[in-house]
Amino acid sequence: MAVQPRARTIVSMLCSALLATTAATLPAHAESPAAPASWEVRGPLGSPTAVVSLDPADGSPTLAVRRAGRTVLEPSPVGLVTEQADFSKGLTFTGRTDRAISERYTIPTGKSHERLVRMTESRFRFRTADGARLDLLTRVAPDGVAYRYVLPEDHGDVVREASAFTLPSTAEAVISAYRRDNELPFVRYQSAAAVPAGTYSMQALFKTDGGYALVAESDLNGSYAGSHLTHTADSPTFGVSPWNDEPIQVSGSLTTPWRAVITGDLATVTESTFTDDLAPKSRVRDTSWIKPGPALWTWLAGGKEAGQSLEAQKKYVDYAADRGWPYEVVDAGWYYKPGQWDVIDPDWQTNSWMPELVRHGKERGVEIQVWLHYTLLTDPVEREKWLSTLERWGVKGVKIDFMDSESQERMRWYDDALEDTAKHHLMVNFHGSTIPKGIQRTWPHVMTLEGVGGEEKRNNTAVQLAALPFTRNVIGSMDFTPGAFHRPFRPNVQSDAGELGLTVLYESGIQNLAGTPESYDARPEARRYLEQLPTGWEETRLLTGDPGRSAVLARKAPDGRWFIGGTFAGAAQDVDVPLRLGAGKWLVETVTDGPSGLVRAPHVVRGGDTLTVPVVADGGFAALACRWYAGRTSCDR
């Protein structure tokens, strides 16, 4: 009996659901080489669709991304070329294997501690005319599409990638030029084709007909090099090139990093943990010693002199203790000869005052983290000496600076440094560094990374402040070091409320607060707010925003309170903020700029209401929300 149209529809729906939700025991299947030259990969309900195709004319593979029938990514080249084989064309499809992925993991840093991963993975197998094999591994999740290459056999060094991202011609772009420290500003362009020719960072945001798309990378280690985007004028295509276009050294089989597109509406992209979800599981078995939290960072507060003064550092520790901040970070200078700069004391292990500072801090509930130039840790013997000594002294973390490279050699150094810092129970903050790329899932003792032109830089703008929540900070913790109210160069210098809001708007496992004690004491409302900052977040929600123009995020603390930070570029205005905090009544305490300083104001609202907040030019605000009950007048803990 013929199957009726409605029955065929039901069968089709059931088959799609089975592929998206079945556990990893889903049986593999191999398709015939005569299968169509185009194959779809569908993820869990609501996911985008990846389309892998093979050009019948020249055997070149492409990958496209659609969402709800609309284009996110046009068919884009995939493949790579090695010394011995060209896997960018002349390929023949030989089979496909599918499986569903369902995982849960916890992570001490980031937008949330608890993570749920649901993806569909498809492995497409191709061969060259000479029989060399390339597997294209593709994953689709509700918030993204990613692919990587697997070479089961050694075919020599990788000469180049054919990988590229071709955007729709009308796609808007928010993108930063590439530099080895990843610290250049983001610029907004009306179309992808209007982006000037050049090299760009692998954290580019595009607004397409099918939603936003953030290009990123994940699972980068010393088997490969960090990559950047390349662009030619008047083209909507952005190629992928490894560091300095140097060959990737390969010995044996190869699995490349993931090339990822985080996609969805703006909230989906902003709240995504896709690059973490793609990364390997934690390599640190016992994570009980990994404890995020706010820190008083003494570099912008005291400079070089403070770095060489035990008495100054003790005073900073005392101030952190009074605020309830769990850490104080000692920057450059502490291991140099007294009165000299950049001259290491050869007897630093015996002459250092650091053990005394650690003891002083422990008595007051404040742990110490210290700055190191990465060159101290390049030799394995020297690295062991430094790290073992710091562990013995009781130091809890290291801020490692000036790597300034994403070469394969430097990524191999990262591998070694990560393993050794974990062995010695030292949390890590990387400066002059790569960007996260999944590192915080695999190595959860990485609290934060720079990879951003932070508070100490003088070239930030209000536009940059409003671009970072949708670009750099999407892919992992970002050490912007907010809170430097005393800095005359900050773009929101007329908005102390905006500066305060950055401490929530920007996520960092160690939130290094860069102000002076005097600047905090002169702003009691800011000091009060900073004393409330939690050690981590349970959930992150975008309340409203427009990349490069505005951003308002809410982050949920473990005690159920929501912290809110907002920043805006442009003229003074009253902004409407939707409160996506949950049903029921809430007390929301806003901190805004007034004629005589910061003003704290209570508002009793319902979840889902819109709150109107006054913002000065190139300014912002901070807020704290808690459940309201009769008689409650404050959200203080």
XYZ file of C-alpha atoms in Angstrom:
637
model
C 0.000 0.000 0.000
C 1.332 3.442 -0.899
C 2.486 5.650 1.976
C 0.316 8.785 2.291
C 1.959 12.234 2.246
C 1.175 12.858 5.934
C 2.679 9.474 6.885
C 5.818 10.240 4.890
C 6.128 13.557 6.750
C 5.841 11.849 10.141
C 8.420 9.231 9.168
C 10.780 11.962 7.988
C 10.385 13.875 11.250
C 11.048 10.784 13.316
C 14.199 9.999 11.343
C 15.503 13.553 11.810
C 14.795 13.440 15.534
C 16.542 10.087 15.853
C 19.717 11.446 14.241
C 19.722 14.525 16.472
C 19.083 12.841 19.802
C 20.318 9.272 19.728
C 23.242 8.529 22.085
C 26.764 7.768 20.908
C 25.748 4.178 20.227
C 24.065 5.290 16.996
C 25.264 2.749 14.415
C 27.676 3.989 11.778
C 26.745 3.834 8.133
C 28.771 4.274 4.984
C 27.284 5.902 1.923
C 28.021 4.792 -1.598
C 30.575 6.766 -3.626
C 27.711 7.334 -6.024
C 25.802 9.347 -3.401
C 24.766 12.905 -4.286
C 27.479 15.553 -4.242
C 25.802 17.417 -1.372
C 25.094 16.229 2.191
C 23.325 17.902 5.097
C 24.323 17.722 8.760
C 21.460 18.562 11.088
C 21.869 19.082 14.812
C 19.420 19.069 17.726
C 16.139 20.917 17.352
C 16.681 24.581 16.531
C 20.223 24.102 15.234
C 21.612 25.510 12.007
C 22.280 23.131 9.128
C 25.695 22.463 7.652
C 25.851 21.503 3.988
C 28.965 19.721 2.731
C 29.327 19.607 -1.035
C 31.772 18.259 -3.586
C 32.079 20.043 -6.918
C 31.629 17.378 -9.632
C 33.806 19.381 -12.006
C 37.048 19.543 -10.014
C 36.349 17.555 -6.836
C 36.774 20.561 -4.527
C 34.838 20.439 -1.232
C 32.827 23.287 0.297
C 30.800 23.861 3.445
C 27.770 26.144 3.816
C 25.634 27.047 6.836
C 21.911 27.776 6.845
C 19.526 28.632 9.646
C 15.754 28.433 9.222
C 16.203 28.367 5.445
C 18.331 31.516 5.415
C 22.011 31.829 4.574
C 24.590 32.238 7.332
C 27.595 31.095 5.310
C 27.727 30.690 1.541
C 29.448 27.554 0.174
C 32.987 28.113 1.415
C 36.176 26.284 0.465
C 37.496 23.606 2.803
C 40.577 21.447 2.525
C 44.320 21.736 2.940
C 47.553 21.118 1.051
C 50.530 19.192 2.405
C 53.996 18.579 1.015
C 52.830 15.315 -0.535
C 49.116 15.700 -1.236
C 46.557 18.281 -2.313
C 43.353 17.829 -0.316
C 41.687 20.948 -1.697
C 40.590 19.483 -5.059
C 40.425 16.279 -7.046
C 38.712 14.494 -4.161
C 36.346 11.549 -4.264
C 33.755 10.946 -1.557
C 34.078 7.465 -0.017
C 31.772 7.457 2.989
C 30.129 9.118 5.952
C 29.675 8.239 9.619
C 27.286 10.016 12.018
C 26.988 10.096 15.776
C 25.237 12.201 18.405
C 27.201 13.817 21.224
C 25.747 14.518 24.649
C 28.030 15.710 27.444
C 27.931 17.594 30.724
C 30.909 19.299 32.276
C 31.728 21.938 34.846
C 34.210 24.763 34.518
C 35.279 27.262 37.201
C 35.380 30.253 34.844
C 33.231 31.659 32.073
C 29.586 32.501 31.543
C 28.311 29.551 33.566
C 29.756 26.808 35.726
C 27.509 23.997 34.469
C 27.590 23.181 30.760
C 25.407 20.896 28.633
C 26.675 19.882 25.197
C 24.398 18.510 22.472
C 25.822 18.091 18.979
C 25.603 15.990 15.860
C 28.929 14.900 14.411
C 29.445 13.713 10.848
C 32.713 12.366 9.494
C 33.044 12.712 5.721
C 35.765 10.578 4.154
C 37.491 11.671 0.967
C 40.385 10.330 -1.096
C 42.686 11.851 -3.682
C 43.377 10.157 -7.000
C 46.559 8.761 -5.424
C 44.613 7.210 -2.541
C 45.566 9.720 0.185
C 42.760 10.067 2.737
C 41.259 13.201 4.279
C 38.446 13.104 6.829
C 36.317 16.225 7.250
C 34.865 16.138 10.758
C 31.790 18.369 11.085
C 29.795 19.228 14.214
C 26.467 21.017 14.478
C 25.041 22.355 17.752
C 22.160 24.728 18.536
C 24.652 27.600 18.668
C 27.147 26.749 15.967
C 28.821 24.744 13.242
C 32.441 23.620 13.286
C 34.755 21.501 11.164
C 38.283 20.158 11.346
C 40.557 17.972 9.225
C 41.876 14.549 10.156
C 44.748 13.016 8.213
C 45.032 9.371 9.315
C 48.481 9.056 7.686
C 51.550 11.254 7.433
C 51.640 13.263 4.204
C 54.344 15.719 5.210
C 54.039 19.209 6.598
C 50.918 21.285 5.964
C 51.784 23.930 3.381
C 48.505 25.846 3.480
C 44.806 25.604 4.217
C 42.109 26.117 1.633
C 39.706 26.896 4.492
C 37.687 30.080 4.084
C 34.467 31.716 5.196
C 32.341 33.255 2.446
C 29.679 35.574 3.828
C 26.564 36.797 2.044
C 27.374 40.001 0.155
C 25.088 42.023 2.441
C 26.631 40.797 5.709
C 27.787 43.535 8.096
C 31.136 43.015 9.844
C 32.658 43.824 13.226
C 36.286 42.828 12.890
C 39.771 43.608 14.190
C 43.016 43.670 12.251
C 45.413 40.920 13.322
C 48.451 41.536 15.457
C 50.483 38.965 17.341
C 49.133 40.129 20.717
C 45.479 40.260 19.530
C 45.066 43.754 20.973
C 43.864 45.852 18.026
C 40.403 47.475 18.121
C 37.284 46.170 16.428
C 35.836 48.187 13.542
C 32.318 48.010 12.178
C 31.803 47.814 8.398
C 28.555 47.987 6.423
C 29.450 44.867 4.437
C 32.002 42.084 4.485
C 33.209 43.119 1.051
C 33.920 46.650 2.350
C 36.516 45.347 4.808
C 39.942 46.516 3.551
C 42.421 43.958 2.303
C 44.611 42.625 5.080
C 44.904 40.122 7.917
C 42.298 39.884 10.669
C 41.802 38.109 13.976
C 39.963 34.778 14.234
C 37.173 36.398 16.228
C 35.218 38.249 13.546
C 31.485 38.922 13.888
C 29.126 39.140 10.904
C 25.433 39.986 10.718
C 23.881 37.854 7.991
C 20.436 37.135 6.618
C 20.452 33.947 8.697
C 21.539 35.594 11.959
C 24.821 36.612 13.503
C 27.950 34.570 12.840
C 31.130 34.767 14.908
C 34.127 33.078 13.288
C 36.387 31.418 15.858
C 38.855 28.596 16.486
C 39.004 25.847 19.117
C 41.285 23.069 20.373
C 44.541 24.746 19.422
C 47.731 23.156 20.759
C 51.329 22.554 19.738
C 50.379 20.168 16.946
C 49.387 23.238 14.944
C 49.785 27.023 14.921
C 47.298 29.743 15.678
C 45.503 31.093 12.633
C 44.190 34.413 11.398
C 41.871 35.555 8.628
C 43.068 36.947 5.310
C 40.967 39.191 3.127
C 41.228 40.719 -0.330
C 39.445 43.927 -1.276
C 35.842 43.813 -2.536
C 35.409 40.180 -1.540
C 33.012 38.618 0.989
C 35.456 35.730 1.527
C 37.893 35.464 4.440
C 40.609 32.843 4.151
C 42.306 31.027 7.029
C 46.101 31.228 7.281
C 48.323 29.774 10.006
C 50.897 31.939 11.753
C 53.073 33.890 9.273
C 52.032 31.382 6.587
C 54.712 29.055 7.964
C 54.357 25.311 7.236
C 52.843 23.234 10.012
C 55.294 20.550 11.087
C 53.677 17.132 11.071
C 54.983 13.781 12.208
C 52.456 10.995 11.787
C 48.700 11.522 11.702
C 47.213 14.980 12.157
C 44.036 16.445 13.643
C 43.744 20.192 13.076
C 42.028 22.742 15.320
C 38.323 23.368 14.827
C 37.210 26.134 12.454
C 33.990 27.333 14.072
C 31.032 29.566 13.314
C 29.015 30.533 16.384
C 25.615 31.464 15.012
C 22.094 32.436 15.982
C 20.457 35.632 17.120
C 22.635 38.089 19.003
C 21.735 36.636 22.405
C 22.589 33.099 21.257
C 26.011 34.187 20.032
C 26.777 36.331 23.081
C 25.776 33.630 25.560
C 27.413 30.783 23.626
C 30.029 28.428 25.079
C 30.556 26.679 21.726
C 34.346 27.033 21.556
C 34.659 25.545 25.048
C 32.213 22.777 24.146
C 34.360 21.761 21.165
C 37.543 21.550 23.230
C 38.934 18.371 24.837
C 37.877 17.454 28.347
C 39.788 18.738 31.350
C 43.308 17.400 31.797
C 43.328 18.486 35.442
C 41.868 15.709 37.556
C 41.678 17.525 40.920
C 40.352 21.055 40.465
C 39.647 21.827 44.125
C 42.537 24.314 44.239
C 41.220 26.355 41.295
C 39.286 29.278 42.751
C 38.278 32.318 40.647
C 37.582 35.702 42.178
C 38.242 39.445 42.146
C 41.789 40.716 42.657
C 43.408 44.037 43.417
C 45.930 44.500 40.595
C 48.721 46.833 41.629
C 50.310 47.772 38.284
C 48.021 50.652 37.315
C 47.588 51.456 40.986
C 51.284 51.708 41.895
C 53.498 51.044 38.879
C 57.131 49.988 38.990
C 57.790 51.332 42.460
C 55.042 49.233 44.023
C 56.453 46.137 42.333
C 59.671 46.508 44.330
C 58.178 47.520 47.678
C 57.078 45.014 50.296
C 55.479 47.750 52.377
C 53.429 49.002 49.429
C 52.282 45.480 48.624
C 51.273 44.883 52.251
C 49.071 47.960 52.112
C 47.402 46.665 48.950
C 46.832 43.313 50.636
C 45.248 45.074 53.602
C 42.957 47.035 51.297
C 41.919 43.875 49.413
C 41.174 42.204 52.751
C 38.933 45.116 53.794
C 37.000 44.784 50.535
C 36.650 40.998 50.770
C 38.644 40.429 47.581
C 40.421 37.055 47.695
C 43.528 38.009 45.658
C 46.232 40.631 45.247
C 48.364 40.555 42.098
C 52.002 41.688 42.287
C 53.180 42.814 38.865
C 56.655 43.345 37.393
C 59.595 44.266 39.599
C 59.390 41.876 42.510
C 62.284 39.630 41.414
C 64.579 42.399 40.138
C 67.548 43.854 41.965
C 66.414 46.655 44.319
C 66.414 49.984 42.539
C 67.058 48.412 39.153
C 64.646 47.635 36.372
C 64.769 44.474 34.262
C 67.828 43.170 36.101
C 66.973 39.862 37.743
C 68.425 39.318 41.180
C 70.525 36.129 40.786
C 69.714 35.300 44.410
C 65.989 35.961 44.087
C 65.073 32.694 45.803
C 66.816 33.707 49.033
C 66.525 37.505 48.867
C 62.881 37.790 47.890
C 60.360 39.329 50.249
C 57.579 37.356 48.556
C 57.303 34.662 51.273
C 56.706 37.390 53.849
C 53.998 38.965 51.680
C 52.330 35.564 51.250
C 52.316 35.098 55.040
C 50.918 38.606 55.502
C 48.154 37.870 53.015
C 47.234 34.498 54.503
C 46.714 36.108 57.899
C 44.148 38.410 56.265
C 42.493 35.946 53.902
C 44.161 37.293 50.753
C 46.169 35.042 48.421
C 49.014 36.292 46.220
C 49.517 36.019 42.463
C 52.688 37.205 40.718
C 53.882 38.406 37.306
C 56.509 36.515 35.288
C 58.110 37.219 31.933
C 57.564 34.111 29.831
C 61.280 33.839 28.964
C 61.887 32.734 32.547
C 59.845 29.623 31.741
C 61.211 28.570 28.354
C 63.964 26.298 29.648
C 62.431 23.234 31.381
C 64.961 23.299 34.248
C 64.464 27.007 34.915
C 60.696 26.630 34.596
C 60.704 23.930 37.252
C 62.815 26.106 39.553
C 60.498 29.097 39.295
C 57.226 27.195 39.551
C 58.276 24.855 42.350
C 59.614 27.787 44.369
C 56.400 29.759 43.967
C 54.362 26.742 45.003
C 56.564 26.213 48.059
C 56.137 29.846 49.066
C 52.350 29.542 48.831
C 51.786 31.742 45.781
C 48.466 30.828 44.140
C 48.798 32.094 40.603
C 51.090 33.424 37.893
C 50.525 36.144 35.332
C 52.768 35.144 32.399
C 53.500 37.901 29.887
C 54.949 38.740 26.453
C 54.583 35.469 24.527
C 53.471 37.624 21.552
C 53.259 34.748 19.086
C 50.892 32.027 17.929
C 53.557 30.064 16.079
C 53.601 26.291 16.367
C 56.773 26.521 18.466
C 55.083 28.929 20.884
C 51.963 26.779 21.080
C 54.206 23.862 22.075
C 55.535 26.100 24.845
C 51.958 26.726 25.970
C 51.437 22.953 26.174
C 54.461 22.552 28.445
C 53.694 25.601 30.579
C 50.081 24.532 31.087
C 51.066 21.050 32.205
C 53.705 22.332 34.607
C 51.622 25.113 36.161
C 48.831 22.592 36.755
C 51.339 20.205 38.365
C 52.380 22.958 40.780
C 48.806 24.096 41.512
C 49.300 27.567 40.069
C 46.415 29.351 38.397
C 47.374 31.194 35.208
C 46.671 34.548 33.579
C 48.270 34.881 30.119
C 49.153 38.372 28.839
C 50.655 39.305 25.489
C 48.988 36.096 24.455
C 46.792 34.085 22.191
C 43.016 34.228 22.707
C 41.205 31.422 24.613
C 40.207 28.954 21.822
C 38.838 26.337 24.236
C 41.885 26.377 26.514
C 39.839 26.921 29.682
C 37.933 23.654 29.362
C 41.037 21.575 28.764
C 43.138 23.476 31.311
C 40.652 24.884 33.846
C 43.395 26.529 35.918
C 43.660 29.151 33.148
C 41.685 31.925 34.789
C 41.896 34.514 32.050
C 43.882 35.769 29.055
C 44.589 39.214 27.731
C 44.318 39.143 23.929
C 42.640 42.541 24.197
C 43.705 46.170 24.394
C 42.753 46.552 28.022
C 42.484 49.379 30.523
C 46.192 50.213 30.449
C 46.040 51.063 26.734
C 45.357 54.593 25.517
C 43.626 53.842 22.208
C 40.316 52.432 23.454
C 37.049 54.022 22.349
C 33.439 53.802 23.430
C 32.810 51.800 20.250
C 35.444 49.267 21.307
C 33.907 48.913 24.770
C 30.577 48.067 23.134
C 32.109 45.620 20.634
C 34.046 43.398 23.056
C 31.030 41.614 24.639
C 30.051 40.334 21.172
C 33.510 39.432 19.893
C 36.553 38.770 22.087
C 34.695 38.012 25.320
C 32.322 35.544 23.641
C 35.079 32.959 23.249
C 36.537 33.043 26.767
C 37.694 34.998 29.785
C 39.171 38.420 29.002
C 41.562 40.318 31.265
C 40.538 43.870 30.391
C 41.384 44.978 33.984
C 38.414 47.338 34.523
C 37.838 49.649 37.472
C 40.695 52.105 36.877
C 38.681 55.204 37.762
C 41.868 57.234 38.109
C 42.948 56.729 34.485
C 42.431 59.908 32.411
C 42.682 57.972 29.124
C 39.651 55.731 29.467
C 36.960 56.391 26.823
C 34.215 56.585 29.463
C 36.123 59.082 31.592
C 32.898 61.073 32.134
C 31.044 57.946 33.280
C 32.164 56.287 36.480
C 28.958 54.229 36.282
C 30.021 52.940 32.878
C 33.447 51.998 34.215
C 31.819 50.197 37.119
C 29.543 48.293 34.747
C 32.556 46.904 32.862
C 33.439 44.749 35.890
C 30.321 42.700 35.109
C 30.010 43.260 31.379
C 33.464 41.690 30.856
C 33.892 38.156 32.196
C 37.248 37.143 33.626
C 37.999 34.241 35.963
C 40.293 36.557 37.895
C 38.725 39.998 37.586
C 41.797 42.197 38.008
C 40.543 45.505 39.380
C 42.959 48.168 38.227
C 42.076 51.210 40.337
C 43.843 52.799 43.281
C 42.492 52.474 46.815
C 42.077 56.246 46.821
C 39.928 56.134 43.668
C 37.632 53.551 45.232
C 37.366 55.411 48.528
C 36.419 58.570 46.598
C 33.513 56.621 45.058
C 31.786 54.824 47.926
C 28.946 53.536 45.714
C 31.459 51.945 43.356
C 33.414 50.489 46.265
C 30.213 49.073 47.753
C 29.316 47.452 44.433
C 32.777 45.968 43.926
C 32.665 44.470 47.413
C 29.641 42.475 46.252
C 31.305 40.865 43.216
C 31.053 37.052 43.370
C 33.803 34.569 42.543
C 32.052 33.262 39.438
C 28.850 33.120 37.417
C 26.059 30.571 37.096
C 24.387 32.060 34.029
C 24.823 34.893 31.529
C 22.089 36.696 29.611
C 22.207 39.446 27.015
C 19.527 41.983 27.908
C 20.034 44.334 24.963
C 22.779 45.403 22.617
C 24.063 46.389 19.208
C 27.718 45.489 18.525
C 29.910 48.573 18.664
C 27.055 50.745 19.910
C 25.618 49.253 23.078
C 25.757 46.196 25.310
C 23.907 45.268 28.509
C 24.574 41.856 30.094
C 23.227 40.244 33.242
C 25.224 37.584 35.094
C 23.808 35.402 37.849
C 25.842 34.881 41.016
C 25.744 31.596 42.962
C 23.503 33.238 45.606
C 20.803 33.991 43.003
C 21.446 37.711 42.602
C 21.931 39.178 39.147
C 24.708 41.657 38.401
C 24.128 43.901 35.390
C 26.586 45.987 33.405
C 25.940 48.257 30.449
C 28.000 50.421 28.100
C 26.899 52.769 25.306
C 28.649 54.726 22.547
C 27.184 58.046 21.537
C 25.135 60.871 22.978
C 23.521 60.951 26.401
C 20.241 59.061 26.398
C 17.623 57.216 28.405
C 17.981 53.535 27.564
C 15.280 50.878 27.884
C 16.607 47.640 29.351
C 14.427 44.492 29.187
C 14.798 42.583 32.460
C 15.056 38.931 31.406
C 15.634 37.761 34.962
C 12.680 35.461 35.619
C 9.094 35.784 36.781
C 8.090 37.544 39.972
C 9.097 40.798 41.619
C 12.660 42.041 41.701
C 14.468 44.799 43.500
C 16.899 46.374 41.034
C 19.449 48.834 42.390
C 20.927 50.901 39.574
C 24.164 52.853 39.846
C 24.252 55.777 37.406
C 26.140 59.018 36.920
C 24.743 62.042 38.755
C 25.828 65.679 38.854
C 27.806 65.106 42.054
C 28.961 61.525 41.538
C 27.484 58.046 41.442
C 23.820 57.646 42.349
C 22.255 54.420 43.616
C 18.500 54.092 43.098
C 16.114 51.224 43.946
C 13.396 50.025 41.562
C 10.784 47.355 42.259
C 9.878 45.686 38.980
C 8.564 42.444 37.577
C 10.631 40.040 35.546
C 10.132 40.848 31.896
C 9.485 44.536 32.536
C 11.571 47.202 30.842
C 13.629 49.495 33.057
C 14.578 52.950 31.799
C 18.091 54.005 32.812
C 19.746 57.413 32.202
C 23.179 57.191 30.569
C 25.640 60.032 29.933
C 27.502 60.404 26.634
C 29.800 57.419 25.956
C 28.745 56.094 29.337
C 27.005 53.203 30.984
C 25.654 51.883 34.247
C 25.806 49.055 36.756
C 22.982 47.356 38.615
C 22.301 44.627 41.141
C 19.024 42.687 41.184
C 17.592 40.440 43.891
C 14.233 38.905 44.723
C 11.935 41.496 46.285
C 9.849 40.957 49.386
C 7.898 43.392 51.525
C 10.264 45.610 53.430
C 13.376 44.767 51.425
C 15.314 47.916 50.560
C 18.742 46.582 49.595
C 20.358 43.715 47.697
C 23.402 43.668 49.974
C 24.434 40.181 50.973
